[in-house]
Coordinates of C-alpha atoms in Angstrom, one line a residue:
Chain O
M1 CA -120.5 33.2 -88.4
N2 CA -122.9 35.6 -90.1
N3 CA -123.0 34.7 -93.7
R4 CA -123.0 38.3 -94.8
S5 CA -119.9 39.2 -92.8
L6 CA -116.8 40.0 -94.8
I7 CA -114.6 40.4 -91.8
E8 CA -115.1 38.5 -88.6
V9 CA -112.6 39.1 -85.7
K10 CA -112.9 36.5 -82.9
A11 CA -111.2 37.0 -79.5
V12 CA -108.0 38.4 -81.0
S13 CA -105.2 39.5 -78.6
K14 CA -101.8 40.9 -79.4
T15 CA -99.1 41.7 -76.9
Y16 CA -95.7 43.4 -77.8
R17 CA -92.7 42.1 -75.9
R18 CA -89.5 43.9 -75.5
G19 CA -87.2 42.0 -73.2
R20 CA -89.1 41.4 -70.0
L21 CA -91.5 44.2 -70.7
S22 CA -94.9 43.1 -72.2
V23 CA -97.3 45.7 -73.6
P24 CA -100.8 44.5 -74.4
A25 CA -102.0 46.2 -77.6
L26 CA -105.3 44.3 -78.2
L27 CA -107.2 42.3 -75.6
N28 CA -109.7 39.7 -76.6
I29 CA -111.3 41.8 -79.4
S30 CA -114.2 40.6 -81.5
F31 CA -116.3 42.3 -84.1
E32 CA -117.8 41.8 -87.6
I33 CA -117.9 44.0 -90.7
Q34 CA -120.2 43.6 -93.6
P35 CA -119.2 44.0 -97.2
G36 CA -119.2 47.6 -98.4
E37 CA -119.3 49.0 -94.9
F38 CA -117.4 52.2 -93.9
V39 CA -116.0 51.6 -90.4
I40 CA -114.1 54.2 -88.4
L41 CA -111.6 53.0 -85.9
T42 CA -110.8 55.7 -83.4
G43 CA -108.9 55.9 -80.1
S44 CA -106.0 57.8 -78.6
S45 CA -102.4 57.2 -79.7
G46 CA -101.2 53.8 -78.6
A47 CA -104.7 52.4 -78.2
G48 CA -104.0 49.7 -80.7
K49 CA -105.5 51.1 -83.9
T50 CA -102.5 50.4 -86.1
T51 CA -102.0 47.0 -84.5
L52 CA -105.5 46.0 -85.5
L53 CA -105.1 47.3 -89.0
N54 CA -101.8 45.5 -89.3
L55 CA -103.5 42.2 -88.3
L56 CA -106.3 42.8 -90.7
A57 CA -103.7 43.4 -93.5
A58 CA -101.7 40.3 -92.5
L59 CA -98.7 42.5 -91.8
D60 CA -98.5 41.0 -88.3
W61 CA -99.7 37.9 -86.5
P62 CA -102.1 37.9 -83.5
D63 CA -101.0 36.0 -80.4
Q64 CA -104.4 34.4 -80.2
G65 CA -107.8 34.5 -81.8
E66 CA -109.1 34.2 -85.4
I67 CA -109.4 36.8 -88.1
M68 CA -111.8 35.5 -90.8
V69 CA -111.9 37.4 -94.1
D70 CA -114.3 36.1 -96.7
G71 CA -114.6 32.9 -94.7
K72 CA -110.8 32.3 -94.4
N73 CA -108.7 32.6 -91.3
I74 CA -105.8 35.0 -92.1
A75 CA -104.4 35.0 -88.6
H76 CA -101.4 32.8 -89.4
L77 CA -101.0 32.7 -93.2
S78 CA -97.9 31.4 -94.8
L79 CA -95.6 34.0 -96.4
W80 CA -97.0 33.2 -99.8
S81 CA -100.6 33.2 -98.8
A82 CA -100.2 36.5 -96.9
A83 CA -98.7 38.0 -100.0
L84 CA -101.5 36.7 -102.2
Y85 CA -104.1 38.0 -99.6
R86 CA -102.6 41.5 -99.6
R87 CA -102.3 41.4 -103.4
V88 CA -105.9 40.4 -104.1
Q89 CA -108.1 41.3 -101.1
V90 CA -106.6 44.3 -99.4
G91 CA -105.5 47.9 -100.2
I92 CA -103.4 49.6 -97.6
I93 CA -103.0 53.3 -97.0
F94 CA -100.3 54.5 -94.6
Q95 CA -100.1 57.7 -92.7
A96 CA -96.6 58.2 -94.1
Y97 CA -97.8 57.5 -97.7
N98 CA -94.9 55.0 -98.2
L99 CA -94.5 55.8 -101.9
L100 CA -91.2 54.8 -103.6
P101 CA -89.3 58.0 -104.2
Q102 CA -87.5 56.7 -107.4
L103 CA -90.8 56.0 -109.1
T104 CA -93.3 58.4 -110.7
A105 CA -96.9 58.7 -109.4
I106 CA -98.2 56.3 -112.1
Q107 CA -95.4 53.8 -111.5
N108 CA -96.2 53.8 -107.8
V109 CA -99.9 53.1 -108.6
A110 CA -98.8 50.3 -110.9
L111 CA -96.8 48.4 -108.2
P112 CA -99.7 46.2 -107.0
M113 CA -100.5 45.4 -110.6
I114 CA -96.9 44.3 -111.1
A115 CA -97.1 42.2 -108.0
A116 CA -100.3 40.6 -109.5
G117 CA -98.6 40.2 -112.9
S118 CA -101.2 42.3 -114.6
L119 CA -99.6 45.7 -115.3
D120 CA -102.1 48.1 -116.8
L121 CA -100.8 51.6 -117.1
R122 CA -104.0 52.9 -118.6
R123 CA -105.9 51.8 -115.5
A124 CA -103.2 53.3 -113.3
D125 CA -103.7 56.6 -115.2
E126 CA -107.5 56.4 -114.7
L127 CA -107.0 55.8 -111.0
L128 CA -104.8 58.9 -110.8
R129 CA -107.3 60.9 -112.7
S130 CA -110.1 59.7 -110.3
V131 CA -108.1 61.2 -107.4
G132 CA -107.5 64.4 -109.3
L133 CA -103.9 63.8 -110.3
G134 CA -104.3 63.4 -114.0
D135 CA -101.7 66.0 -114.7
R136 CA -99.2 64.7 -112.2
T137 CA -98.8 61.1 -113.4
L138 CA -95.2 61.5 -114.5
H139 CA -94.0 63.4 -111.4
R140 CA -91.8 61.5 -109.0
A141 CA -93.2 61.0 -105.5
T142 CA -90.6 63.5 -104.1
E143 CA -92.0 66.2 -106.5
L144 CA -95.5 65.9 -105.0
S145 CA -97.0 67.6 -102.0
G146 CA -98.2 65.6 -98.9
G147 CA -101.8 65.7 -100.0
E148 CA -100.9 64.6 -103.5
Q149 CA -98.7 61.8 -102.3
Q150 CA -101.6 60.5 -100.1
R151 CA -103.9 60.7 -103.1
V152 CA -101.4 58.6 -105.1
A153 CA -101.4 56.2 -102.1
I154 CA -105.2 56.0 -102.3
A155 CA -105.0 55.2 -106.1
R156 CA -102.4 52.6 -105.3
A157 CA -104.5 51.0 -102.7
L158 CA -107.4 50.6 -105.2
A159 CA -105.2 49.3 -108.0
N160 CA -106.2 45.6 -107.8
H161 CA -109.9 46.1 -107.0
P162 CA -109.5 45.2 -103.3
K163 CA -112.6 44.1 -101.3
I164 CA -111.1 45.8 -98.2
V165 CA -109.3 49.2 -97.9
L166 CA -107.4 49.7 -94.7
A167 CA -106.3 53.3 -94.0
D168 CA -104.2 54.1 -91.1
E169 CA -104.6 57.8 -90.2
P170 CA -104.3 58.9 -93.8
T171 CA -104.8 62.5 -92.9
G172 CA -102.4 62.5 -90.0
N173 CA -99.7 64.4 -91.9
L174 CA -101.9 66.8 -93.8
D175 CA -103.3 70.2 -93.3
D176 CA -107.0 70.7 -92.9
E177 CA -107.8 71.5 -96.5
N178 CA -105.8 68.6 -97.9
A179 CA -107.1 66.3 -95.1
R180 CA -110.7 67.1 -96.0
E181 CA -110.0 66.5 -99.7
V182 CA -108.1 63.2 -99.1
L183 CA -110.9 61.9 -96.9
R184 CA -113.6 62.9 -99.4
L185 CA -111.7 61.1 -102.2
L186 CA -111.0 58.0 -100.1
I187 CA -114.6 57.6 -98.9
H188 CA -116.0 58.4 -102.3
S189 CA -113.6 56.0 -104.1
C190 CA -114.4 53.1 -101.8
K191 CA -118.2 53.7 -101.9
E192 CA -118.0 53.9 -105.7
R193 CA -116.2 50.6 -105.9
G194 CA -118.2 48.9 -103.2
A195 CA -115.0 48.3 -101.1
T196 CA -115.2 48.0 -97.4
L197 CA -113.3 50.8 -95.8
M198 CA -111.8 50.6 -92.3
L199 CA -110.3 54.0 -91.4
A200 CA -108.2 54.5 -88.3
T201 CA -108.3 58.2 -87.3
H202 CA -108.6 60.8 -84.6
D203 CA -110.2 63.2 -87.0
I204 CA -113.8 63.6 -86.0
R205 CA -114.6 65.0 -89.5
S206 CA -114.0 61.4 -90.8
F207 CA -116.9 60.1 -88.8
E208 CA -119.4 61.7 -91.2
G209 CA -120.9 59.1 -93.4
A210 CA -119.4 56.2 -91.4
D211 CA -121.6 53.2 -91.0
R212 CA -120.1 52.3 -87.7
V213 CA -117.5 53.7 -85.3
F214 CA -115.2 51.4 -83.2
A215 CA -113.4 53.0 -80.3
L216 CA -110.2 51.4 -79.0
Q217 CA -109.0 52.2 -75.5
A218 CA -106.1 50.4 -73.8
G219 CA -106.5 47.4 -76.1
L220 CA -110.3 47.1 -75.6
L221 CA -112.8 47.7 -78.3
R222 CA -116.3 49.1 -78.0
E223 CA -118.7 50.2 -80.7
E224 CA -119.8 53.9 -80.5
H225 CA -123.2 54.9 -81.7
F226 CA -122.3 58.0 -83.6
R227 CA -124.7 59.9 -85.8
S228 CA -123.6 62.7 -88.0
V229 CA -125.5 66.0 -87.6
Chain T
M1 CA -89.0 50.5 -117.1
I2 CA -90.6 50.2 -113.7
V3 CA -88.8 47.0 -112.6
P4 CA -85.2 48.2 -113.5
R5 CA -85.9 51.4 -111.6
L6 CA -87.3 49.4 -108.7
V7 CA -84.1 47.3 -108.7
L8 CA -81.4 49.8 -109.5
A9 CA -82.7 53.3 -108.8
G10 CA -83.3 55.2 -105.6
F11 CA -80.1 54.4 -103.7
G12 CA -79.2 58.1 -103.4
R13 CA -75.9 58.7 -101.7
R14 CA -75.8 55.0 -100.9
A15 CA -74.9 54.4 -104.5
I16 CA -71.4 55.5 -103.7
E17 CA -71.2 52.7 -101.2
L18 CA -72.5 50.3 -103.8
I19 CA -69.7 51.4 -106.2
L20 CA -67.2 51.1 -103.4
A21 CA -68.5 47.6 -102.7
A22 CA -68.0 46.7 -106.4
L23 CA -64.4 48.1 -106.3
V24 CA -63.6 46.1 -103.1
I25 CA -65.1 43.0 -104.8
A26 CA -62.9 43.7 -107.8
A27 CA -59.8 43.9 -105.6
L28 CA -61.0 40.8 -103.7
S29 CA -61.5 38.9 -107.0
A30 CA -58.1 40.0 -108.3
V31 CA -56.3 38.8 -105.2
I32 CA -58.3 35.5 -105.0
A33 CA -58.0 34.9 -108.7
S34 CA -54.2 35.5 -108.7
A35 CA -53.7 33.4 -105.6
S36 CA -55.9 30.6 -106.8
A37 CA -54.2 30.6 -110.2
V38 CA -50.8 30.3 -108.5
I39 CA -52.2 27.6 -106.2
E40 CA -53.7 25.7 -109.2
G41 CA -50.3 26.0 -110.9
A42 CA -48.5 24.8 -107.8
R43 CA -50.9 21.9 -107.4
A44 CA -50.3 20.9 -111.0
S45 CA -46.6 20.9 -110.5
L46 CA -47.0 18.9 -107.3
Y47 CA -49.3 16.5 -109.1
Q48 CA -46.8 16.0 -111.9
F49 CA -44.1 15.3 -109.3
E50 CA -46.4 12.9 -107.5
R51 CA -47.3 11.1 -110.8
K52 CA -43.5 10.7 -111.3
E53 CA -42.6 9.6 -107.8
R54 CA -45.8 7.7 -107.0
P55 CA -45.7 8.1 -103.2
D56 CA -48.9 6.1 -103.1
I57 CA -47.2 2.9 -104.1
V58 CA -45.7 0.5 -101.5
R59 CA -43.5 -2.2 -102.7
V60 CA -43.3 -5.6 -101.0
I61 CA -40.4 -7.8 -102.0
G62 CA -38.8 -11.0 -101.0
R63 CA -35.1 -11.2 -100.2
F64 CA -32.9 -11.0 -103.3
N65 CA -32.2 -14.5 -104.5
R66 CA -28.5 -15.4 -103.9
A67 CA -28.8 -18.1 -106.6
L68 CA -28.5 -15.3 -109.2
F69 CA -24.9 -14.7 -108.2
E70 CA -24.1 -18.4 -108.4
L71 CA -25.1 -19.0 -112.0
P72 CA -22.7 -21.3 -113.7
R73 CA -20.4 -19.6 -116.1
R74 CA -19.2 -22.7 -117.8
G75 CA -20.3 -26.3 -118.2
N76 CA -23.1 -28.1 -119.9
L77 CA -25.8 -27.7 -117.3
P78 CA -29.5 -27.9 -118.0
P79 CA -31.3 -24.5 -118.2
A80 CA -32.8 -23.3 -114.9
T81 CA -35.5 -20.8 -114.0
L82 CA -34.7 -18.9 -110.8
P83 CA -36.7 -16.3 -108.9
V84 CA -35.2 -12.8 -109.0
Y85 CA -36.4 -12.3 -105.4
E86 CA -37.2 -15.1 -103.0
P87 CA -40.9 -16.1 -103.4
R88 CA -41.9 -15.5 -99.8
I89 CA -45.1 -13.5 -100.3
E90 CA -48.3 -15.4 -99.9
P91 CA -51.0 -13.7 -102.0
E92 CA -53.7 -14.3 -99.4
E93 CA -51.6 -12.7 -96.7
L94 CA -50.9 -9.7 -99.0
M95 CA -54.5 -9.2 -99.9
A96 CA -55.4 -9.3 -96.2
A97 CA -52.9 -6.6 -95.4
A98 CA -53.8 -4.4 -98.3
V99 CA -57.2 -3.3 -97.2
N100 CA -58.8 -0.8 -99.6
A101 CA -55.7 -0.8 -101.8
T102 CA -54.9 -2.2 -105.3
V103 CA -52.5 -5.0 -105.3
I104 CA -50.3 -5.6 -108.4
K105 CA -48.8 -9.1 -108.1
R106 CA -45.6 -10.1 -109.7
Q107 CA -43.4 -13.1 -110.1
S108 CA -40.0 -12.0 -111.3
L109 CA -37.9 -14.8 -112.7
L110 CA -34.6 -15.3 -114.5
R111 CA -34.0 -18.1 -116.9
N112 CA -30.5 -19.0 -117.8
V113 CA -30.0 -20.7 -121.1
V114 CA -26.7 -22.5 -121.0
T115 CA -25.1 -23.5 -124.2
E116 CA -21.7 -25.0 -124.9
N117 CA -20.0 -21.6 -125.2
S118 CA -22.3 -19.1 -123.6
V119 CA -24.9 -18.4 -121.0
S120 CA -27.9 -16.4 -122.1
N121 CA -30.1 -14.9 -119.4
I122 CA -33.8 -13.9 -120.0
Y123 CA -35.9 -12.1 -117.4
I124 CA -39.4 -13.5 -117.2
F125 CA -42.1 -11.5 -115.4
G126 CA -45.5 -13.0 -114.4
I127 CA -47.9 -10.0 -114.3
D128 CA -51.5 -9.1 -114.1
P129 CA -51.6 -7.2 -117.5
A130 CA -54.5 -4.8 -116.7
L131 CA -53.1 -3.8 -113.3
E132 CA -49.5 -3.7 -114.4
E133 CA -50.3 -1.2 -117.1
Q134 CA -51.4 1.2 -114.4
V135 CA -47.8 1.6 -113.2
S136 CA -45.5 0.4 -116.0
V137 CA -45.3 1.5 -119.6
F138 CA -45.2 -1.0 -122.4
H139 CA -44.9 0.1 -126.0
V140 CA -46.0 -2.7 -128.4
A141 CA -44.2 -2.5 -131.7
A142 CA -45.8 -5.6 -133.2
G143 CA -48.6 -7.9 -132.2
R144 CA -50.6 -7.2 -129.1
F145 CA -50.1 -6.9 -125.3
L146 CA -51.3 -9.6 -122.9
A147 CA -55.0 -10.0 -122.2
A148 CA -56.6 -11.0 -119.0
N149 CA -57.5 -14.6 -120.1
D150 CA -54.3 -15.4 -121.9
Q151 CA -52.5 -18.7 -121.1
N152 CA -49.0 -19.8 -122.2
V153 CA -48.4 -16.7 -124.3
A154 CA -45.7 -14.1 -124.0
V155 CA -44.9 -10.6 -124.9
L156 CA -41.2 -9.8 -125.0
D157 CA -38.9 -7.0 -125.9
Q158 CA -37.1 -7.0 -129.2
A159 CA -33.6 -7.5 -127.6
S160 CA -34.8 -10.7 -125.8
A161 CA -36.7 -11.8 -129.0
R162 CA -33.5 -11.5 -131.0
S163 CA -31.5 -13.4 -128.4
L164 CA -34.1 -16.2 -128.4
G165 CA -34.5 -16.0 -132.2
V166 CA -38.3 -15.8 -132.1
G167 CA -40.9 -13.5 -133.7
I168 CA -44.7 -13.1 -133.5
G169 CA -46.4 -16.5 -133.6
D170 CA -43.2 -18.4 -132.7
S171 CA -42.9 -20.5 -129.6
F172 CA -40.0 -21.1 -127.3
P173 CA -39.6 -23.4 -124.3
V174 CA -39.2 -22.4 -120.7
R175 CA -38.1 -24.9 -118.2
T176 CA -40.6 -25.3 -115.3
A177 CA -39.9 -26.2 -111.7
A178 CA -41.3 -29.6 -112.5
D179 CA -38.4 -30.0 -114.9
T180 CA -40.5 -29.9 -118.0
D181 CA -40.5 -27.4 -120.8
L182 CA -43.5 -25.1 -121.2
Q183 CA -44.0 -23.7 -124.7
L184 CA -44.8 -20.0 -124.8
T185 CA -46.2 -18.4 -127.9
V186 CA -45.1 -14.9 -128.8
V187 CA -48.1 -12.6 -129.3
G188 CA -46.4 -9.2 -129.1
L189 CA -43.0 -7.5 -129.3
L190 CA -42.0 -4.4 -127.3
D191 CA -39.7 -1.7 -128.6
S192 CA -39.7 0.1 -125.2
L193 CA -40.8 -0.6 -121.7
R194 CA -40.5 1.1 -118.4
L195 CA -41.2 -1.1 -115.4
H196 CA -42.2 0.5 -112.1
A197 CA -39.6 -0.6 -109.6
P198 CA -37.7 -2.9 -111.9
P199 CA -35.0 -5.3 -110.4
L200 CA -31.4 -4.2 -110.6
V201 CA -29.3 -5.7 -113.3
T202 CA -27.1 -8.4 -111.7
V203 CA -26.3 -10.6 -114.7
S204 CA -25.7 -9.7 -118.3
A205 CA -28.9 -10.2 -120.3
P206 CA -30.3 -8.9 -123.6
A207 CA -31.5 -5.4 -122.9
L208 CA -33.1 -2.5 -124.8
H209 CA -30.8 -0.2 -122.9
P210 CA -27.7 -2.2 -122.1
S211 CA -26.1 0.5 -120.0
A212 CA -29.1 0.8 -117.7
A213 CA -28.6 -0.2 -114.0
V214 CA -32.1 -1.6 -113.9
V215 CA -33.8 -4.3 -116.0
T216 CA -35.1 -2.8 -119.3
S217 CA -36.1 -6.0 -121.0
G218 CA -37.9 -9.3 -120.4
V219 CA -40.5 -11.8 -121.3
F220 CA -43.9 -10.9 -119.9
V221 CA -46.4 -13.7 -119.3
P222 CA -49.8 -13.8 -117.4
L223 CA -49.4 -14.5 -113.7
R224 CA -51.1 -17.9 -114.1
T225 CA -48.5 -18.9 -116.7
S226 CA -45.6 -17.8 -114.4
E227 CA -47.2 -19.8 -111.6
E228 CA -47.1 -22.8 -113.8
I229 CA -43.5 -22.2 -114.6
F230 CA -42.7 -21.6 -111.0
A231 CA -45.1 -24.3 -109.7
R232 CA -46.2 -22.1 -106.8
P233 CA -48.5 -19.1 -106.4
T234 CA -46.2 -17.2 -103.9
L235 CA -45.0 -13.9 -105.2
T236 CA -41.5 -12.6 -105.5
D237 CA -42.6 -9.0 -105.3
A238 CA -45.8 -6.9 -105.5
L239 CA -46.8 -3.3 -105.7
I240 CA -49.7 -2.0 -103.5
I241 CA -51.3 1.3 -104.5
A242 CA -53.0 3.1 -101.6
K243 CA -56.2 5.1 -102.3
S244 CA -54.2 8.2 -101.5
P245 CA -50.6 8.9 -100.4
N246 CA -52.0 9.9 -96.9
E247 CA -53.1 6.3 -96.4
V248 CA -49.6 4.9 -97.0
P249 CA -48.4 5.0 -93.3
A250 CA -51.4 3.0 -92.2
L251 CA -51.0 0.6 -95.1
I252 CA -47.3 0.0 -94.3
E253 CA -48.3 -0.7 -90.7
H254 CA -50.8 -3.3 -91.9
I255 CA -48.3 -5.0 -94.1
R256 CA -45.7 -4.9 -91.4
Q257 CA -48.0 -6.5 -89.0
Q258 CA -49.1 -9.1 -91.5
F259 CA -45.5 -10.1 -92.4
R260 CA -43.9 -9.6 -89.0
L261 CA -42.9 -13.3 -88.8
N262 CA -41.5 -13.4 -92.3
T263 CA -38.0 -12.0 -92.1
G264 CA -37.4 -12.4 -95.8
V265 CA -40.1 -9.9 -96.8
F266 CA -39.2 -6.2 -97.2
I267 CA -41.2 -3.1 -97.6
E268 CA -40.1 -0.2 -99.7
E269 CA -41.9 3.1 -100.0
S270 CA -41.2 6.5 -101.5
Y271 CA -43.8 8.4 -99.4
T272 CA -41.5 9.5 -96.7
R273 CA -38.9 10.8 -99.1
F274 CA -41.6 12.5 -101.2
L275 CA -42.9 14.3 -98.1
R276 CA -39.4 15.5 -97.2
D277 CA -38.7 16.6 -100.8
V278 CA -41.9 18.7 -101.2
R279 CA -42.1 20.0 -97.6
D280 CA -40.9 23.5 -98.3
F281 CA -43.1 23.7 -101.4
Q282 CA -46.2 22.6 -99.5
L283 CA -45.4 25.0 -96.6
T284 CA -45.2 27.9 -99.0
L285 CA -48.4 26.7 -100.7
T286 CA -50.2 26.6 -97.3
L287 CA -48.9 30.0 -96.4
F288 CA -50.1 31.3 -99.8
R289 CA -53.6 29.7 -99.3
T290 CA -53.8 31.2 -95.8
V291 CA -52.9 34.7 -96.9
A292 CA -55.4 34.5 -99.8
L293 CA -58.1 33.2 -97.4
L294 CA -57.5 35.9 -94.8
S295 CA -57.4 38.6 -97.5
G296 CA -60.7 37.2 -98.9
I297 CA -62.3 37.1 -95.5
L298 CA -61.2 40.7 -94.8
A299 CA -62.4 42.0 -98.1
S300 CA -65.7 40.1 -97.8
A301 CA -66.3 41.6 -94.4
V302 CA -65.8 45.1 -95.9
V303 CA -68.2 44.3 -98.8
A304 CA -70.7 42.8 -96.4
A305 CA -70.6 45.8 -94.1
L306 CA -71.0 48.3 -97.1
L307 CA -73.9 46.3 -98.5
H308 CA -75.5 45.9 -95.1
D309 CA -75.7 49.7 -94.7
V310 CA -77.1 50.2 -98.2
Y311 CA -79.7 47.5 -97.7
E312 CA -80.7 48.7 -94.3
D313 CA -81.6 52.0 -95.8
R314 CA -83.6 50.4 -98.5
R315 CA -85.3 47.8 -96.2
Y316 CA -88.5 49.9 -95.9
Q317 CA -88.9 50.0 -99.6
Y318 CA -89.0 46.2 -99.8
A319 CA -91.5 46.2 -96.9
V320 CA -93.7 48.6 -98.8
L321 CA -93.5 46.3 -101.8
A322 CA -94.4 43.3 -99.6
A323 CA -97.4 45.3 -98.2
V324 CA -98.7 46.0 -101.7
G325 CA -98.6 42.3 -102.5
F326 CA -95.2 41.3 -103.7
G327 CA -94.5 37.7 -102.9
P328 CA -91.4 36.3 -101.2
F329 CA -89.7 35.1 -104.4
H330 CA -90.4 38.3 -106.1
L331 CA -89.0 40.3 -103.2
L332 CA -85.9 38.1 -102.8
T333 CA -85.2 38.6 -106.5
L334 CA -85.5 42.4 -106.2
I335 CA -83.3 42.3 -103.1
L336 CA -80.7 40.0 -104.8
C337 CA -80.5 41.9 -108.1
P338 CA -78.5 45.0 -107.0
A339 CA -76.1 42.8 -105.0
L340 CA -75.6 40.6 -108.0
V341 CA -75.0 43.5 -110.3
V342 CA -72.3 44.7 -107.8
A343 CA -70.9 41.1 -107.5
I344 CA -70.8 40.5 -111.3
A345 CA -69.2 43.9 -112.0
G346 CA -66.6 43.5 -109.3
T347 CA -65.9 39.8 -110.2
V348 CA -65.5 40.4 -113.9
G349 CA -63.3 43.5 -113.4
G350 CA -61.1 41.8 -110.8
T351 CA -60.7 38.6 -112.7
L352 CA -59.7 40.4 -115.9
L353 CA -57.3 42.5 -113.9
A354 CA -55.7 39.4 -112.4
A355 CA -55.6 37.6 -115.8
G356 CA -54.0 40.6 -117.4
F357 CA -51.4 41.5 -114.8
S358 CA -50.6 38.3 -112.9
P359 CA -47.0 37.1 -113.5
R360 CA -46.6 34.4 -116.1
Q361 CA -44.2 32.5 -113.8
F362 CA -44.1 32.3 -110.0
E363 CA -41.1 31.2 -108.0
M364 CA -42.0 29.0 -105.1
P365 CA -39.2 27.3 -103.1
S366 CA -38.8 23.6 -103.9
L367 CA -35.2 22.9 -103.0
L368 CA -35.3 19.2 -102.7
A369 CA -38.0 18.4 -105.2
D370 CA -36.7 21.0 -107.7
L371 CA -40.2 21.6 -109.2
G372 CA -39.1 24.8 -111.0
A373 CA -41.1 27.9 -111.4
V374 CA -44.9 27.6 -111.0
T375 CA -47.0 28.6 -114.0
P376 CA -50.3 30.2 -112.7
R377 CA -53.3 28.5 -114.2
F378 CA -56.6 30.3 -114.8
N379 CA -59.2 27.5 -115.0
G380 CA -62.7 26.6 -113.9
S381 CA -61.6 26.1 -110.3
V382 CA -60.2 29.6 -110.1
I383 CA -63.4 31.1 -111.6
T384 CA -65.5 29.0 -109.2
V385 CA -63.5 30.2 -106.2
V386 CA -63.8 33.8 -107.2
I387 CA -67.5 33.6 -107.8
I388 CA -68.1 31.8 -104.5
A389 CA -66.1 34.5 -102.6
A390 CA -68.0 37.3 -104.3
L391 CA -71.3 35.7 -103.7
A392 CA -70.5 34.9 -100.1
A393 CA -69.5 38.6 -99.5
V394 CA -72.7 40.0 -101.0
L395 CA -75.0 37.4 -99.5
A396 CA -73.5 38.2 -96.1
G397 CA -74.4 41.8 -96.8
I398 CA -78.0 41.3 -97.7
V399 CA -79.1 38.4 -95.5
R400 CA -80.3 40.5 -92.6
T401 CA -82.4 42.7 -94.8
A402 CA -83.8 39.7 -96.7
W403 CA -84.7 37.9 -93.5
T404 CA -86.3 41.0 -92.0
V405 CA -88.4 41.7 -95.1
V406 CA -89.4 38.1 -95.9
G407 CA -89.2 36.3 -92.6
S408 CA -90.5 38.7 -89.9
P409 CA -93.7 40.7 -89.5
L410 CA -93.7 43.6 -92.0
A411 CA -95.5 45.8 -89.5
H412 CA -92.2 46.2 -87.5
T413 CA -90.3 47.4 -90.6
L414 CA -93.1 49.8 -91.7
R415 CA -93.6 51.1 -88.1
K416 CA -89.9 51.9 -87.7
K417 CA -89.9 54.0 -90.9
E418 CA -93.0 55.8 -89.8
L419 CA -91.5 56.6 -86.4

């Protein structure tokens, strides 16, 4: 293993089974990501982008292969270890935002801190300000627009200073203007904090500024050599 | 403020189902508490009756001694000590038959004191003091009762003491089978006694209750002393206490087998009559239990179904919390809390309702045993049953959600929501 790699995926495969039907999602995938890199994961719907991000977030288990993060295999963590890994190492941003509707924006941002036992509402407030929602902290999630909700989700993902931010089509539900703004904030926030960002998207605008682009097709991964113009 | 909102807010219209679940638990708790209180009361009545009847005791006795009927009424004969029942029970055989049971050995004797003008009869009972006190009641008015290591001492009732003219510390002779007199020292006087399965009165003797049909008086000596008087260890009668009344039939069969060649040994039991007497009461009690159990299961199923719907709706929230780093214990606590709030509210409300409105007396048929009206009892057992029923209902409602969130890949739950 390269000493500088933060993430090293080795021969990972994942197949979904429903009854007799088997659908391969990832086939023998291997790659490495260095600390602080911004990596795009692209591919058509059903290509396996979400599956790969779920495996990297320890939200699912691979059928075979190893996923080394910071030198530790996270492929088959115990429930407790997986929770600790997600709490400390990873911030996750979902396409559907997944904010809790009964909580305010600041309370949603504070959730990872509660999980870690280090609630700091001042920091949550700062994070919201950094994504331009300083005046919306006490609004409930249901009172925010899609773009605002996704910005709250970005702030929540950064709450515990994660080394890795995994974003699964964060602009998928947003209009162009909001999508552009959310992307800008996400990339900027991660760069600013030195976090590795892995962004699954179809949106070609996201490719700008990316260090590397991985393309998934029918469960197979290849690295694209994309250069912004 | 965040955690209470995490636990209790955000149910939306499902909150109505939570309230409904609490009401059903209240009804469930009220029914179960009332039924359990009646059952507890009925069990207490049954227990009292059982304590009185002692169906767990089997009595083994030798044939009644005919010599008792042939006591001389006149003449200057020497005093004799006769067994009340024939001494046909070998202790070893009895112990072998009474497996896992307590054996209370007895030697019941009658001494006739013949004087020129009268015959005075005294009952003498050789007993194991510690064991005998488990079944018989002795009230010591003066001195003390027999101790395990006593030898040649006696405790006797006041009527017998008066007849013998003795008090505490005095001695009196008892003629032994070896035709010698054994001196017994009086260490205690009884002002009342109630022997379990006493012999019938067949001869006139000093008695605390002269009109009683059974013996209410006597001289009590340790078994080893009575063996010395009688010059043999064989017993005239014995009581065998089974571990539980249910073991009595098997115990009787063992004893019957053991003494099958000894025609002079008889077995008496009250178990069969006890069962017959309390049969209607027990049937009603069983019916009551069954109805309460079925009601409980039905109500629990309703509660479980309501909570299941509520929690299925909320499952994705728990998955999101897991995705942002909440650990299994933290999640299970968050999952359990709303269900516990519902369970506690329902249980407390229902139990108070039952305690407030349950009848003070409950008539259950007990024609032969005549146990009277049952008084419902609200005790720890009732509360425990109610809590277990409520917890079982809510746990059944949340188990699927809890398992999905904690025990299966989160990606599935999150993907379903996004779809």
